[in-house]
Short mmCIF file of N, CA and C in Angstrom, two decimals:
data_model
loop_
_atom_site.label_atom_id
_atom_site.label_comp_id
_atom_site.label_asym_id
_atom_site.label_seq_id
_atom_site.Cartn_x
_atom_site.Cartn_y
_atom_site.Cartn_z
N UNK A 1 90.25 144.31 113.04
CA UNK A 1 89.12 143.66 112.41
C UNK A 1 88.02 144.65 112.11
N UNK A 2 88.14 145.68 111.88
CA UNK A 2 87.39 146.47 111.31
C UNK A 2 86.90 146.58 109.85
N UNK A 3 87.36 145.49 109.24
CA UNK A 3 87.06 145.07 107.94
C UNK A 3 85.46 144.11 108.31
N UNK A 4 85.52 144.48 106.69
CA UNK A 4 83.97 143.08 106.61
C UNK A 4 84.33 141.72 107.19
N UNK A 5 85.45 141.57 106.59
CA UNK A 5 86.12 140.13 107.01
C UNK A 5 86.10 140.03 108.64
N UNK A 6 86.42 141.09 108.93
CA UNK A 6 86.32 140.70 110.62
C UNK A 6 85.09 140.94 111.54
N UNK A 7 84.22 141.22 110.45
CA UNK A 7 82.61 141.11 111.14
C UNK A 7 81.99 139.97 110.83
N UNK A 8 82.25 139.08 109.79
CA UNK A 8 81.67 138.12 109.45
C UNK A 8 82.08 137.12 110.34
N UNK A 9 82.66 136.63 110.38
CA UNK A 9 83.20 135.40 111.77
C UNK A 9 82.38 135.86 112.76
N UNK A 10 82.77 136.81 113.69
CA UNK A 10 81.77 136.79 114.58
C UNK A 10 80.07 136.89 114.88
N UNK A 11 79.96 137.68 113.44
CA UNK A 11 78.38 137.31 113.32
C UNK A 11 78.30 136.05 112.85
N UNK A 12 78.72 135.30 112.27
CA UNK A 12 78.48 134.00 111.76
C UNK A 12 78.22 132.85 113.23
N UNK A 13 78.99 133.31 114.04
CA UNK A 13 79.30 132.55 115.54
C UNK A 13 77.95 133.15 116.10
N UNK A 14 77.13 134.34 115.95
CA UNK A 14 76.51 134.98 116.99
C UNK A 14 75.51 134.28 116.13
N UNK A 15 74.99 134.16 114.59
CA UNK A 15 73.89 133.13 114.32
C UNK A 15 74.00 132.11 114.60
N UNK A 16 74.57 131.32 114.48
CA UNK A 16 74.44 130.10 114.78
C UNK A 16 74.33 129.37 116.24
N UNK A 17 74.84 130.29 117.26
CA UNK A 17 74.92 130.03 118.67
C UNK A 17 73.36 130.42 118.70
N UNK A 18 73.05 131.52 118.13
CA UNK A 18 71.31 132.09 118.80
C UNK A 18 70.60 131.18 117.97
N UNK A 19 70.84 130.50 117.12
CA UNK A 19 69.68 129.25 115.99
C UNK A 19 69.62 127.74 117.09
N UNK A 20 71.36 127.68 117.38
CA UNK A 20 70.99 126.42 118.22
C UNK A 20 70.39 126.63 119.73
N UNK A 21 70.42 128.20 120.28
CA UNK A 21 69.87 128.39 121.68
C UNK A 21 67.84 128.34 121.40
N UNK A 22 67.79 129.09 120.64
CA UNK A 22 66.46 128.75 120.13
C UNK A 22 66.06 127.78 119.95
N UNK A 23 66.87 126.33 118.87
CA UNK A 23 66.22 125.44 119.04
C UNK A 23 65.70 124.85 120.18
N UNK A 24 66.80 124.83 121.23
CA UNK A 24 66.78 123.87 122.54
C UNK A 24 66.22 124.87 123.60
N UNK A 25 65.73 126.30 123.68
CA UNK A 25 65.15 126.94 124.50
C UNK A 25 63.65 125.80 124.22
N UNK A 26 63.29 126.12 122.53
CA UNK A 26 61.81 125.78 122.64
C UNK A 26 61.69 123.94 122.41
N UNK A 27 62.65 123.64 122.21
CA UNK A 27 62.72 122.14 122.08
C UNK A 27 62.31 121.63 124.11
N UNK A 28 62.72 122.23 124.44
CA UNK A 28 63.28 122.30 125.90
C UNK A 28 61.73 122.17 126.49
N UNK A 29 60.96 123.54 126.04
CA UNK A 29 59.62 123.81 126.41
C UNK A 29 58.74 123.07 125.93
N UNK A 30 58.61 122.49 124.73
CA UNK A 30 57.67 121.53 124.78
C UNK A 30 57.68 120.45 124.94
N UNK A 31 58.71 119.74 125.23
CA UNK A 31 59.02 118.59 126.01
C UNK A 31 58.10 118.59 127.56
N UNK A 32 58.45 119.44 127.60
CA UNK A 32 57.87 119.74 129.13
C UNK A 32 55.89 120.14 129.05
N UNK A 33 56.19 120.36 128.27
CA UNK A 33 54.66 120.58 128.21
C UNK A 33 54.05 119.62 127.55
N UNK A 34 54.30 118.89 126.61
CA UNK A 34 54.38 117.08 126.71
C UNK A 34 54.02 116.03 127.93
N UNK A 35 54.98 116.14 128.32
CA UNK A 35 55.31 115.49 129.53
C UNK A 35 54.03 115.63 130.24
N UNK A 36 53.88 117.23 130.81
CA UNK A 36 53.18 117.18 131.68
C UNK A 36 51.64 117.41 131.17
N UNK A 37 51.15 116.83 129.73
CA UNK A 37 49.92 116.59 129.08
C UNK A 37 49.49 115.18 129.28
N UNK A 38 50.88 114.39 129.49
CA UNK A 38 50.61 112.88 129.55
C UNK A 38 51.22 112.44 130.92
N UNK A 39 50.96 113.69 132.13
CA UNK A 39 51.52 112.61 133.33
C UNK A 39 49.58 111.71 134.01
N UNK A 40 48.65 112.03 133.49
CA UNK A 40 47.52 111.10 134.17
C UNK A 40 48.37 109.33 133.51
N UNK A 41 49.13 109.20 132.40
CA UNK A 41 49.28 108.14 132.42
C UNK A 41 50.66 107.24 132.85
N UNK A 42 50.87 107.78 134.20
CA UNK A 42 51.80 107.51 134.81
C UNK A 42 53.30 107.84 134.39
N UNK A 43 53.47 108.97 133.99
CA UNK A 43 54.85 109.30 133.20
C UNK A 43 55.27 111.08 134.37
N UNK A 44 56.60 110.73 134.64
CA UNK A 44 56.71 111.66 135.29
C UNK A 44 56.56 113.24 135.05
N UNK A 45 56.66 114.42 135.54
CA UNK A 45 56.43 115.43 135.17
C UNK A 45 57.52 115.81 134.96
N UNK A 46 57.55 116.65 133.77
CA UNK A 46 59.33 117.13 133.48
C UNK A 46 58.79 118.75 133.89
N UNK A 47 59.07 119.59 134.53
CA UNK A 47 59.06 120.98 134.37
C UNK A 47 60.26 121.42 133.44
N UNK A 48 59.68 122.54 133.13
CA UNK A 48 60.63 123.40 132.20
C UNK A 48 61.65 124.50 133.21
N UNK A 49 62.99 123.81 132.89
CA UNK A 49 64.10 124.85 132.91
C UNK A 49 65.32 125.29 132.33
N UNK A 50 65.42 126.83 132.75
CA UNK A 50 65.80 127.72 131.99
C UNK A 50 67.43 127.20 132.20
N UNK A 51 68.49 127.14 131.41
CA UNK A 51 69.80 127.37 131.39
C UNK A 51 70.21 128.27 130.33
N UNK A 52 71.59 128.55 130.41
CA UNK A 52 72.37 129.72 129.63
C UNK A 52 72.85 128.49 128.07
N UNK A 53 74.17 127.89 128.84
CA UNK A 53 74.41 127.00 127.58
C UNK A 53 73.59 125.17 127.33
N UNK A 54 73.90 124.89 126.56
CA UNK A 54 72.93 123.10 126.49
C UNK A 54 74.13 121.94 126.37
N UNK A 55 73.38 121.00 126.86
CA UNK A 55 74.78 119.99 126.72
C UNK A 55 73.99 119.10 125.21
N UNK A 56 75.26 118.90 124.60
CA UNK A 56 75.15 117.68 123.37
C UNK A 56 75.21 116.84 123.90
N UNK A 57 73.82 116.30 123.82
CA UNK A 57 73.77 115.09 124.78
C UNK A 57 73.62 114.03 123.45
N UNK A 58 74.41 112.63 124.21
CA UNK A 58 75.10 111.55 123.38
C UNK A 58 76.27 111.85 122.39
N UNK A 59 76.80 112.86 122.94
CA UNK A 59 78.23 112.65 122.55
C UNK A 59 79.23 113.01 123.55
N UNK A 60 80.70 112.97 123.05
CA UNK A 60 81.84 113.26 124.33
C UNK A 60 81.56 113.35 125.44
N UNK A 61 80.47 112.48 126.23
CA UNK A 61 80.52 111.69 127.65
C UNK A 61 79.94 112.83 128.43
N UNK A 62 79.25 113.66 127.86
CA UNK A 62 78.34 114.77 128.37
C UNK A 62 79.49 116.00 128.72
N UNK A 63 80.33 116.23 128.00
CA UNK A 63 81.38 117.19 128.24
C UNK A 63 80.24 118.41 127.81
N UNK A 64 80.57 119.84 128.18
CA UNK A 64 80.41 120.84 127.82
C UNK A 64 80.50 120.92 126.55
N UNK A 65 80.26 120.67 125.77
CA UNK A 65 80.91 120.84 124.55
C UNK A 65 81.19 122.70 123.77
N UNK A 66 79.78 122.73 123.96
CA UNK A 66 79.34 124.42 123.59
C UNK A 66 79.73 125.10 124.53
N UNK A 67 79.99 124.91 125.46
CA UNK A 67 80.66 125.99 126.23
C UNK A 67 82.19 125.91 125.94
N UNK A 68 83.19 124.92 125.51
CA UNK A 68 84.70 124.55 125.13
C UNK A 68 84.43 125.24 124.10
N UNK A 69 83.82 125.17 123.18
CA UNK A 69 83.41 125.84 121.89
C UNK A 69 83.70 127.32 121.56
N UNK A 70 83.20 127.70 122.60
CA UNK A 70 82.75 129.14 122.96
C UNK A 70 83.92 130.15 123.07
N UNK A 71 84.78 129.03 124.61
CA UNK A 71 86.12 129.55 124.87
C UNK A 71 86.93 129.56 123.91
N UNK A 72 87.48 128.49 123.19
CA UNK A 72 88.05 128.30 122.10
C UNK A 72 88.09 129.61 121.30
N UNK A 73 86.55 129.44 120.69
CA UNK A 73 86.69 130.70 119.74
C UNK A 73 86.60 131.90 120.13
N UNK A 74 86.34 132.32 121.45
CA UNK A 74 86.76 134.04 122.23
C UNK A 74 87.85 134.32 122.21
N UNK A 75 88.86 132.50 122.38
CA UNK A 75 90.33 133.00 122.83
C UNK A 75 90.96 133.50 121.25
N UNK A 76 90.71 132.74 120.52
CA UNK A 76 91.13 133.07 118.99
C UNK A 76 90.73 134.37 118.43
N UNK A 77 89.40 134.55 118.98
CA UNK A 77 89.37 135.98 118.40
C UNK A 77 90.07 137.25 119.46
N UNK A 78 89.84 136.57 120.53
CA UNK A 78 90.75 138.03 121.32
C UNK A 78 92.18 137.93 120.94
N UNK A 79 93.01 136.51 120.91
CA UNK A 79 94.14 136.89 120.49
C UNK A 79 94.02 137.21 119.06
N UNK A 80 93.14 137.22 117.88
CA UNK A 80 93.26 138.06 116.55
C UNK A 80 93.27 139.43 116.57
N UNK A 81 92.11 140.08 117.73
CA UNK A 81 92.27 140.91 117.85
C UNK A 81 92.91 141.85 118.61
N UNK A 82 94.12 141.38 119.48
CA UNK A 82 95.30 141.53 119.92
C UNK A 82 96.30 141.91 118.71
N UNK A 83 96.54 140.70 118.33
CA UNK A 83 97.39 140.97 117.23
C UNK A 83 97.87 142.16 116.29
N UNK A 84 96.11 142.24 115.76
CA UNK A 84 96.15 143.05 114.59
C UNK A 84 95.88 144.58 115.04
N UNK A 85 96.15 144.60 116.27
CA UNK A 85 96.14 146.09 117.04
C UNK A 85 97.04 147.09 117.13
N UNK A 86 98.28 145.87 116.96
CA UNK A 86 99.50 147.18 116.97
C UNK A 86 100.01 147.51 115.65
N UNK A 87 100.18 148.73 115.62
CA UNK A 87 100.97 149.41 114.36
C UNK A 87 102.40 149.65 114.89
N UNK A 88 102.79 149.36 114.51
CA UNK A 88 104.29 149.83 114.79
C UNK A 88 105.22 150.07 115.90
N UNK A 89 104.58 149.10 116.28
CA UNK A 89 104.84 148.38 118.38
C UNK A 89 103.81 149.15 119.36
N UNK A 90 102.88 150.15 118.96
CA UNK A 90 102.23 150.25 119.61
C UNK A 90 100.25 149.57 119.25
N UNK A 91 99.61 149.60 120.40
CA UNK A 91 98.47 149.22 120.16
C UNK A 91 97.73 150.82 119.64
N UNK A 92 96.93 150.28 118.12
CA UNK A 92 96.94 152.02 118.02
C UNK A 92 95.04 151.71 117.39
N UNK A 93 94.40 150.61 117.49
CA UNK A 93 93.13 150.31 117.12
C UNK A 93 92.51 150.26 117.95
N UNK A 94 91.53 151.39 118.37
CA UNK A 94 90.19 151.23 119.55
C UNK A 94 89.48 150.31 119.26
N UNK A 95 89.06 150.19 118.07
CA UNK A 95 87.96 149.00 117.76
C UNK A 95 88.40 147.94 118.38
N UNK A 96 89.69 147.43 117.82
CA UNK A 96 90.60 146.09 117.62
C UNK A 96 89.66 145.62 120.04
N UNK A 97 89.86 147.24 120.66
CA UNK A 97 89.51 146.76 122.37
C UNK A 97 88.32 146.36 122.24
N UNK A 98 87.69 147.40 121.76
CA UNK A 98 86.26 146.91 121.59
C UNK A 98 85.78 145.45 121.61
N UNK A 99 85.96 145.66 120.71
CA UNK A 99 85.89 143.71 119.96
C UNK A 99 86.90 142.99 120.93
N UNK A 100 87.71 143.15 121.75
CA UNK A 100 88.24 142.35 122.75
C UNK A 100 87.50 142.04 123.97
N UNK A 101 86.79 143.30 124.06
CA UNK A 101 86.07 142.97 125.38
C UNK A 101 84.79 142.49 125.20
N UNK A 102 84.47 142.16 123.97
CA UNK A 102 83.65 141.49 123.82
C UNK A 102 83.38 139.65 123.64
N UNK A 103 84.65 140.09 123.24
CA UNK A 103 85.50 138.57 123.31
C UNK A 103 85.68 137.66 124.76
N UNK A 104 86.50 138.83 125.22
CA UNK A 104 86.26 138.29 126.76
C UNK A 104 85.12 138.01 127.57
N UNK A 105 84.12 138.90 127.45
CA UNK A 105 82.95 138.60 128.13
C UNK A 105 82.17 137.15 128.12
N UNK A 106 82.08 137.33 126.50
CA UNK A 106 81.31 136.11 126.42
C UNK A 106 81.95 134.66 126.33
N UNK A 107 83.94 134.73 126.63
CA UNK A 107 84.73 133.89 127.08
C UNK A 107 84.75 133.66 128.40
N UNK A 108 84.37 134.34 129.08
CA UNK A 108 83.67 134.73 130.94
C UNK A 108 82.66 133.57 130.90
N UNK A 109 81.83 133.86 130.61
CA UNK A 109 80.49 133.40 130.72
C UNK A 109 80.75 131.77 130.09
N UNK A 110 81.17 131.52 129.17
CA UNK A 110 80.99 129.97 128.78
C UNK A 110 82.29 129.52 129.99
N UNK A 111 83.22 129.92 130.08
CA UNK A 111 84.11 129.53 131.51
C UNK A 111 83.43 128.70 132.89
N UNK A 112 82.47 130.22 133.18
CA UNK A 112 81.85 130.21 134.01
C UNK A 112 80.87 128.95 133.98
N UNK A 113 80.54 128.76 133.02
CA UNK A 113 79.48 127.52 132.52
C UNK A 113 80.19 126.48 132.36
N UNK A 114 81.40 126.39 132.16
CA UNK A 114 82.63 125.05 132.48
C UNK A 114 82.55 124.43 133.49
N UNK A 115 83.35 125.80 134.50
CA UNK A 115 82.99 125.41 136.35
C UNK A 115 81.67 124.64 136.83
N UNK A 116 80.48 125.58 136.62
CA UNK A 116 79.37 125.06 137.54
C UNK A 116 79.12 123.63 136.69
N UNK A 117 79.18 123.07 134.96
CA UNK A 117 78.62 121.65 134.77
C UNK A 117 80.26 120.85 135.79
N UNK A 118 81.35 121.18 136.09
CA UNK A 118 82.57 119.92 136.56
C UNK A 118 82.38 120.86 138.25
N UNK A 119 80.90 121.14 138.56
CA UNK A 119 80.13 120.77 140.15
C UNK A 119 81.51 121.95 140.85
N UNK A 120 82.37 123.21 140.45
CA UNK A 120 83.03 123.60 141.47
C UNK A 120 82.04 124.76 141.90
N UNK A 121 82.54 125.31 143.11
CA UNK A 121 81.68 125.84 144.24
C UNK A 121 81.83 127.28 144.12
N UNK A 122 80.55 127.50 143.35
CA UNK A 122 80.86 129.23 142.56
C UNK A 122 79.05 129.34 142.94
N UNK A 123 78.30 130.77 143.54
CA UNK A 123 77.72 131.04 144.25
C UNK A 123 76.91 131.14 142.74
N UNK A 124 75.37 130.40 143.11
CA UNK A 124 73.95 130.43 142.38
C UNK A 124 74.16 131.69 141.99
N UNK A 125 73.16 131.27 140.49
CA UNK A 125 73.12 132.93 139.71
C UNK A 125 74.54 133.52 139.16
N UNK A 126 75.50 133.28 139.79
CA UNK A 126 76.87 133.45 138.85
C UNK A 126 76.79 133.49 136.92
N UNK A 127 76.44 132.23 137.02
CA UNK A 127 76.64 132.21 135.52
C UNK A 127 75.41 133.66 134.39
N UNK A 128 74.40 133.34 135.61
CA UNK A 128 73.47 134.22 134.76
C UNK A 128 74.05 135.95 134.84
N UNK A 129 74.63 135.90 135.68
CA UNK A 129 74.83 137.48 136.58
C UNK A 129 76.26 138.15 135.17
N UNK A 130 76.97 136.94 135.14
CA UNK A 130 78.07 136.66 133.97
C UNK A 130 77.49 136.81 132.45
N UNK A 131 76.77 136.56 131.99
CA UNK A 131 75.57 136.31 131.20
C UNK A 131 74.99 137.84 130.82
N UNK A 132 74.78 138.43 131.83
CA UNK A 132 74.13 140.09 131.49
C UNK A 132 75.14 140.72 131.93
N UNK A 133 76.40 140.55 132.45
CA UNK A 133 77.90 141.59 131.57
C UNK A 133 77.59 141.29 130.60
N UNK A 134 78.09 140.31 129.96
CA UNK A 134 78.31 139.83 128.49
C UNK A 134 77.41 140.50 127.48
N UNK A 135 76.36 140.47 127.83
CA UNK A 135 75.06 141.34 127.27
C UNK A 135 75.01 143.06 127.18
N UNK A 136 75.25 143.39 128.85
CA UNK A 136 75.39 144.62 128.78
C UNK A 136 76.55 145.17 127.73
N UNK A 137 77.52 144.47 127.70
CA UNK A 137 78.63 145.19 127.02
C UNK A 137 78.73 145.16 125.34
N UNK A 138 78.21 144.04 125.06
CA UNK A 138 77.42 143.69 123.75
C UNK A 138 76.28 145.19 123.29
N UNK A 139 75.38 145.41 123.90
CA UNK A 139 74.94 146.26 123.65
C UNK A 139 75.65 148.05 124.02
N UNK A 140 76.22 148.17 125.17
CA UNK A 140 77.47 149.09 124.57
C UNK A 140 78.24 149.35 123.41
N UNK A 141 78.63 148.24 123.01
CA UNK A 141 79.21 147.95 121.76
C UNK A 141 78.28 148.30 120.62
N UNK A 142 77.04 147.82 120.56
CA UNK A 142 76.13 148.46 119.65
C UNK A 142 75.58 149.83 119.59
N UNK A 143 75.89 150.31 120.48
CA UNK A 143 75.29 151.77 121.01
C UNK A 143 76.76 152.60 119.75
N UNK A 144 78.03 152.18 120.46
CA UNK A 144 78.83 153.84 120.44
C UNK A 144 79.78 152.80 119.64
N UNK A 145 79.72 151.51 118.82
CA UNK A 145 80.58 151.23 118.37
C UNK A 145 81.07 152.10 117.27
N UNK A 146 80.02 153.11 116.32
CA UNK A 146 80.14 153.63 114.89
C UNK A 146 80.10 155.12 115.18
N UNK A 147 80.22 155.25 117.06
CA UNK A 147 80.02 156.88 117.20
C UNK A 147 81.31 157.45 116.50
N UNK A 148 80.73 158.43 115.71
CA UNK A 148 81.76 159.51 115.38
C UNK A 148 81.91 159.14 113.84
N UNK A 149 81.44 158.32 113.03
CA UNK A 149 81.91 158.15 111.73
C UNK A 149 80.56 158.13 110.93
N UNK A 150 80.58 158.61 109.50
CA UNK A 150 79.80 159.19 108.42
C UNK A 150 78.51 158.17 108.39
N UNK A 151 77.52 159.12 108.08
CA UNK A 151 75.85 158.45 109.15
C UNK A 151 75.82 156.92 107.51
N UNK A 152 76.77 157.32 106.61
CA UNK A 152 76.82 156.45 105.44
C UNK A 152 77.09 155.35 105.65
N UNK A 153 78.54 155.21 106.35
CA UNK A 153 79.42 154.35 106.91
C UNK A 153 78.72 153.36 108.14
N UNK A 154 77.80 154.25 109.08
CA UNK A 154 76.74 153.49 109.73
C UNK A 154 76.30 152.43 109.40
N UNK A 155 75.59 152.58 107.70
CA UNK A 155 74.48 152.35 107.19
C UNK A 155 75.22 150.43 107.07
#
């Protein structure tokens, strides 16, 4: 996937996941700051908190949805970029890892966000700790993904 074609899917996935985290980060926050403008008239206080993924709430019975989402499309792209790795029975595309382990990471992390919403017994901070791999390696990836090729080709 070192083509355009195989940058567009995943940036297309990386806008739209950061448009709907934005909405509901700040949708999130002023609710809460709402709330707690109008608790003198007997309305409870909502504080504001922070999570990684959001649930679609009023649909599929409060399933994860965005986090199934997530996995789904890591697994499709790591197995694409499995695939299209080997030349001639061997795996012969660095990128093709690259872009795998990026795949995986952030297939880690919505996993991880599976477990803790169906309540199994995985130690606080996990998901977030999961969350900045995913990040760290993301920005690895941005660092030395284009090391070594024409400052043009960068561009």
């Amino acid at each position: 996937m070192g083509r355009l074609s195989g940058h567009l899917l995943p940036g297309f996935f990386f806008i739209c996941f950061g448009l709907w985290w934005s909405y509901n980060i700040f949708y999130r926050y002023f609710v809460s700051k709402k709330e707690a403008v109008v608790i003198g008239r007997g309305r409870k206080n909502i504080k504001f908190k922070s999570v990684l993924l959001f649930p679609c709430n009023g649909c599929c019975g409060g399933a994860p949805v965005e986090a199934i989402l997530i996995v789904v499309a890591t697994t499709i792209g790591f197995l694409g970029e499995l695939v299209t790795g080997f030349k001639g029975g061997e795996f012969a595309n660095v990128g093709n890892s690259q872009h795998m382990s990026m795949y995986f990471f952030y297939g880690l992390m919505a996993f991880v966000n599976i477990l803790l919403h169906y309540k199994f017994s995985i130690p606080p901070g996990t998901d977030y700790a999961v969350a900045l791999l995913a990040l760290l390696n993301e920005g690895l990836l941005f660092a030395n993904h284009l090391h070594g090729r024409p400052p043009l080709d960068v561009l």
